[in-house]
XYZ file of C-alpha atoms in Angstrom:
343
model
C 116.180 95.062 141.962
C 117.381 98.438 141.934
C 118.101 100.623 138.530
C 118.909 104.281 138.520
C 116.476 106.434 137.087
C 116.646 110.107 135.525
C 115.420 113.254 136.938
C 114.133 116.146 134.360
C 113.240 119.223 136.202
C 111.894 117.399 139.405
C 109.976 114.509 137.841
C 111.446 111.335 137.000
C 110.640 109.879 133.271
C 111.047 106.390 133.056
C 111.795 104.029 130.087
C 113.179 101.100 128.853
C 111.445 97.662 128.389
C 112.659 94.878 130.436
C 114.414 91.683 129.436
C 112.463 88.335 129.542
C 109.484 89.774 128.429
C 106.726 86.961 127.352
C 106.203 86.138 123.670
C 102.808 87.593 124.122
C 102.763 90.995 125.497
C 99.883 91.242 127.684
C 97.867 94.476 128.323
C 96.306 94.113 131.808
C 93.582 96.813 131.503
C 93.124 100.350 130.946
C 93.138 102.791 133.828
C 92.086 106.037 133.123
C 94.874 107.921 131.513
C 94.709 110.830 133.932
C 96.750 108.081 135.768
C 99.130 107.909 132.611
C 99.805 111.533 132.625
C 100.796 111.491 135.948
C 102.856 108.283 136.904
C 104.219 109.855 139.989
C 102.979 112.171 142.637
C 101.381 115.138 140.963
C 98.132 116.782 139.786
C 95.755 114.609 137.957
C 94.648 114.471 134.400
C 97.304 116.865 133.371
C 100.486 116.546 131.435
C 103.657 118.277 133.053
C 103.882 120.358 130.083
C 100.296 121.692 129.794
C 98.747 124.228 131.574
C 94.926 124.702 132.428
C 92.653 127.598 130.751
C 90.495 128.487 133.297
C 87.219 130.160 132.756
C 86.368 128.330 129.369
C 83.651 125.806 130.582
C 83.404 124.648 127.157
C 81.130 121.142 126.595
C 82.241 119.548 123.549
C 79.558 116.858 121.971
C 81.177 113.590 122.216
C 80.729 112.965 118.626
C 82.957 115.951 118.013
C 85.385 115.079 120.525
C 85.486 111.627 118.741
C 85.965 113.043 115.190
C 88.650 115.335 116.809
C 90.544 112.345 117.689
C 89.837 110.143 114.600
C 90.986 112.834 112.434
C 94.194 114.002 113.894
C 96.539 111.745 111.775
C 95.046 113.108 108.313
C 95.658 116.342 109.358
C 99.107 115.853 110.203
C 99.445 113.963 106.892
C 98.491 117.392 105.450
C 100.898 119.378 107.451
C 103.866 117.115 106.338
C 107.100 118.157 108.330
C 107.515 118.435 112.314
C 109.861 118.401 115.070
C 109.335 115.336 117.211
C 110.541 114.813 120.981
C 109.752 111.284 122.669
C 109.785 109.986 126.025
C 109.208 106.223 127.408
C 109.207 105.700 130.916
C 108.820 101.861 132.365
C 107.663 101.307 136.101
C 108.349 97.589 137.141
C 108.841 96.642 141.067
C 109.539 100.201 142.189
C 112.227 100.492 139.172
C 112.002 103.426 136.844
C 114.210 104.072 133.922
C 113.620 106.617 130.794
C 114.614 106.584 127.341
C 114.132 109.888 125.382
C 114.585 110.977 121.805
C 114.412 114.052 119.576
C 114.225 114.530 115.760
C 112.066 114.995 112.856
C 109.233 113.521 110.984
C 107.563 114.285 107.321
C 103.948 112.754 107.829
C 103.249 113.369 104.554
C 106.297 111.242 102.811
C 106.351 109.386 105.406
C 109.618 109.104 107.162
C 111.383 110.121 109.952
C 114.460 110.384 111.990
C 115.301 110.207 115.966
C 118.262 109.949 118.265
C 117.392 107.976 121.115
C 119.225 108.286 124.323
C 119.213 105.394 126.545
C 119.611 105.324 130.106
C 122.661 103.860 131.967
C 123.380 100.405 132.808
C 121.445 98.841 136.129
C 124.904 99.417 137.522
C 125.339 102.801 136.974
C 128.804 102.182 135.488
C 128.333 103.484 131.662
C 126.024 105.172 129.303
C 125.351 103.708 125.918
C 125.870 105.350 123.049
C 122.739 107.130 120.990
C 120.763 104.832 118.851
C 119.817 106.468 115.847
C 116.175 105.601 114.135
C 114.963 105.934 110.904
C 111.127 105.369 110.635
C 109.495 104.197 107.120
C 106.145 102.540 106.326
C 106.980 98.517 107.423
C 110.410 99.234 108.365
C 112.752 100.753 110.913
C 116.374 101.281 110.722
C 118.755 101.613 113.753
C 122.220 102.700 114.009
C 124.538 101.628 117.296
C 121.915 98.961 117.992
C 123.466 96.046 119.485
C 126.425 94.350 119.986
C 128.514 92.709 116.868
C 127.255 95.241 114.643
C 129.743 97.506 112.583
C 129.823 101.008 113.731
C 129.087 102.105 110.258
C 125.951 99.398 109.950
C 122.241 99.480 110.122
C 119.989 97.362 111.279
C 116.724 97.126 110.010
C 113.490 95.286 111.715
C 110.126 94.621 110.224
C 107.852 96.429 111.848
C 104.927 93.856 111.026
C 107.141 91.030 112.484
C 107.369 92.468 115.831
C 104.607 91.459 118.486
C 104.311 95.149 119.497
C 104.317 96.711 115.918
C 106.724 98.773 117.123
C 104.936 100.564 119.835
C 107.551 99.844 122.184
C 110.315 97.879 120.470
C 112.706 100.788 119.775
C 112.359 102.817 122.661
C 110.178 105.636 120.988
C 106.707 104.599 119.528
C 106.822 105.478 115.764
C 105.543 108.899 115.890
C 103.173 108.066 112.917
C 101.963 105.013 114.425
C 100.872 106.802 117.567
C 98.866 109.205 115.146
C 97.469 106.695 113.495
C 96.385 104.648 116.621
C 94.004 107.448 117.234
C 91.953 105.823 114.360
C 90.757 103.620 116.576
C 89.497 105.817 119.313
C 86.323 104.869 121.155
C 84.951 106.216 124.419
C 86.389 109.553 123.840
C 85.822 112.340 126.548
C 86.863 115.802 126.234
C 88.697 117.179 129.503
C 89.043 120.835 129.082
C 91.032 123.528 127.576
C 94.894 123.871 128.104
C 98.149 125.965 126.971
C 101.259 123.858 125.826
C 104.002 126.380 124.657
C 101.820 128.806 124.561
C 99.517 126.955 122.134
C 95.704 126.413 123.364
C 94.840 123.043 122.758
C 91.882 120.784 123.797
C 92.950 117.686 126.289
C 90.905 114.453 125.483
C 91.420 110.874 126.868
C 89.982 107.657 126.131
C 90.353 103.973 124.814
C 92.174 102.901 121.884
C 90.720 99.586 120.200
C 93.887 98.286 118.287
C 91.997 96.335 116.101
C 89.882 99.444 114.725
C 93.034 101.509 114.591
C 94.759 98.791 112.479
C 91.660 98.786 110.160
C 91.563 102.491 109.656
C 95.032 103.174 108.923
C 96.037 103.447 105.206
C 96.840 99.907 103.715
C 100.696 100.610 104.032
C 100.441 100.687 107.709
C 98.073 98.205 108.790
C 101.049 95.421 109.028
C 102.522 96.658 112.648
C 99.233 97.658 113.811
C 97.798 94.597 113.378
C 100.477 93.006 114.965
C 99.952 95.176 117.685
C 96.246 93.857 117.924
C 97.162 90.455 117.889
C 100.109 91.036 120.458
C 98.406 92.978 123.034
C 96.060 90.310 124.675
C 93.409 93.047 125.628
C 93.656 94.589 122.427
C 92.731 97.896 123.807
C 95.250 100.750 125.034
C 94.536 103.967 127.302
C 95.385 107.271 125.559
C 95.629 111.199 126.453
C 96.071 113.674 123.148
C 96.318 117.267 123.181
C 94.874 118.691 119.779
C 95.115 122.511 118.435
C 92.718 124.391 116.861
C 93.970 123.250 113.448
C 93.422 119.636 114.757
C 97.022 118.886 114.695
C 98.079 116.207 118.016
C 100.475 118.403 119.930
C 101.278 115.472 122.406
C 99.932 112.139 122.638
C 100.575 109.900 125.524
C 99.405 105.786 125.957
C 99.505 103.423 128.842
C 100.871 99.987 128.116
C 100.441 97.274 130.850
C 103.087 94.364 129.899
C 102.932 91.023 131.850
C 106.742 90.879 132.462
C 106.767 87.768 134.747
C 106.677 84.932 132.604
C 110.289 84.828 132.323
C 112.631 83.847 129.405
C 111.010 83.350 125.907
C 113.452 80.649 125.326
C 116.286 80.563 122.317
C 117.163 84.386 122.294
C 116.343 85.537 125.756
C 117.283 89.138 126.954
C 121.110 87.860 126.648
C 120.650 86.068 123.784
C 121.350 86.957 120.093
C 118.529 87.971 117.374
C 119.056 88.091 113.507
C 119.335 91.454 111.875
C 115.703 91.967 111.103
C 114.582 91.077 114.680
C 113.894 87.518 114.697
C 115.648 85.109 116.938
C 118.772 83.549 116.273
C 117.198 79.853 115.764
C 115.156 81.752 112.697
C 112.023 81.893 114.586
C 109.318 84.804 114.321
C 110.362 87.975 115.839
C 109.490 87.840 119.832
C 109.208 90.342 122.787
C 112.502 90.004 123.746
C 113.761 92.248 120.558
C 112.361 94.964 122.887
C 115.223 94.562 125.494
C 117.836 94.230 122.635
C 116.600 97.349 120.756
C 116.719 99.011 123.997
C 119.879 97.999 125.362
C 118.543 97.353 128.685
C 118.682 93.764 130.621
C 116.771 94.089 133.635
C 115.070 90.889 134.513
C 112.099 90.556 136.557
C 111.362 87.752 139.067
C 108.851 85.349 138.057
C 106.569 87.209 140.445
C 107.087 90.645 139.049
C 103.861 92.577 138.978
C 102.889 93.952 135.330
C 105.228 96.678 133.912
C 103.915 99.737 133.166
C 105.107 101.547 130.285
C 104.050 105.141 128.963
C 105.002 106.421 125.876
C 104.567 109.958 124.849
C 105.177 111.697 121.507
C 105.241 115.829 121.425
C 105.080 117.381 118.327
C 106.091 121.217 117.653
C 107.071 123.451 114.603
C 104.416 122.333 112.050
C 105.620 122.538 108.350
C 109.316 122.184 109.305
C 111.687 120.751 106.327
C 112.643 117.470 106.811
C 115.569 115.607 105.011
C 115.870 111.982 105.825
C 118.171 109.677 103.914
C 117.347 105.852 104.252
C 120.528 103.676 104.473
C 121.679 101.991 101.413
C 121.538 98.149 100.600
C 125.140 97.819 101.459
C 125.159 99.686 104.547
C 122.252 97.314 106.258
C 123.836 94.527 108.351
C 122.619 91.104 107.808
C 124.174 89.146 110.609
C 123.213 88.071 114.101
C 122.752 90.955 116.850
C 124.046 90.211 120.380
C 122.625 91.467 123.214
C 123.964 95.020 123.933
C 125.434 93.838 127.165
C 127.910 91.164 125.493
């Protein structure tokens, strides 16, 4: 199986979640997050956008490091708006795919909008139309999401009904969820000071307890995170985060290992239909096959495929940006069945 990747400044950033993912997403274990920052050859432990600050030699008490990481979401809520870029990389059986997104997010409201760019088909024959995604507490609106949806209509997904809580489904981790995951951080280590875009930041890495993250989040956001805690069997995800002097996360990166070799989940599958709310056409609860439909990919791993590594990155900048996001009107929401984008 060979799928064309995309290169950005000499580094492949791959993402897209393969079709045929099992109903239960299985995290095979958390490797040290230095690996998540360097899925390809490179200097371990450093994101491509960061540069070390030499001669700092700072030592931060583990308690302070943990507090800085866990408090990052609250700092964002006070800041309000920011510009956002996202990337998601999938590596499975030698295949790399990339999805990239950009937009804005108001962490105080909270609401955000991203334009998500999908990779070419496996044949390299055609590029997909960009997907517009609007994030709200408990809901995800997507335009150009799947086959059979009128061009002027939106699809709404209930993120608490998705087995991954929309950490992967849309091809871009919800920036608010990415920040609120940090509330479940434990075993946090301060690595060093670095610079991102000329801004000095502290580089922290560790492990997220998904159950704790759900309990620590505001009540309005607990549903999707609780779904993720159940959907990922290990209940943990490895992370890196770069935090500036004001306590704002400038870059968040998570490494997921998804068991992709269990074949189709039944009814829907990567090539099947789902309802507009993300559930299967047969009326069952949403399954991980929604990931494949939402990201418009149909890469089918063999039963013997190794776990699929998914690295999701959210970068934040221009804090205080005025954000204007208009939610789709009820009449603009598509209520029918959504086919696989490959149909």
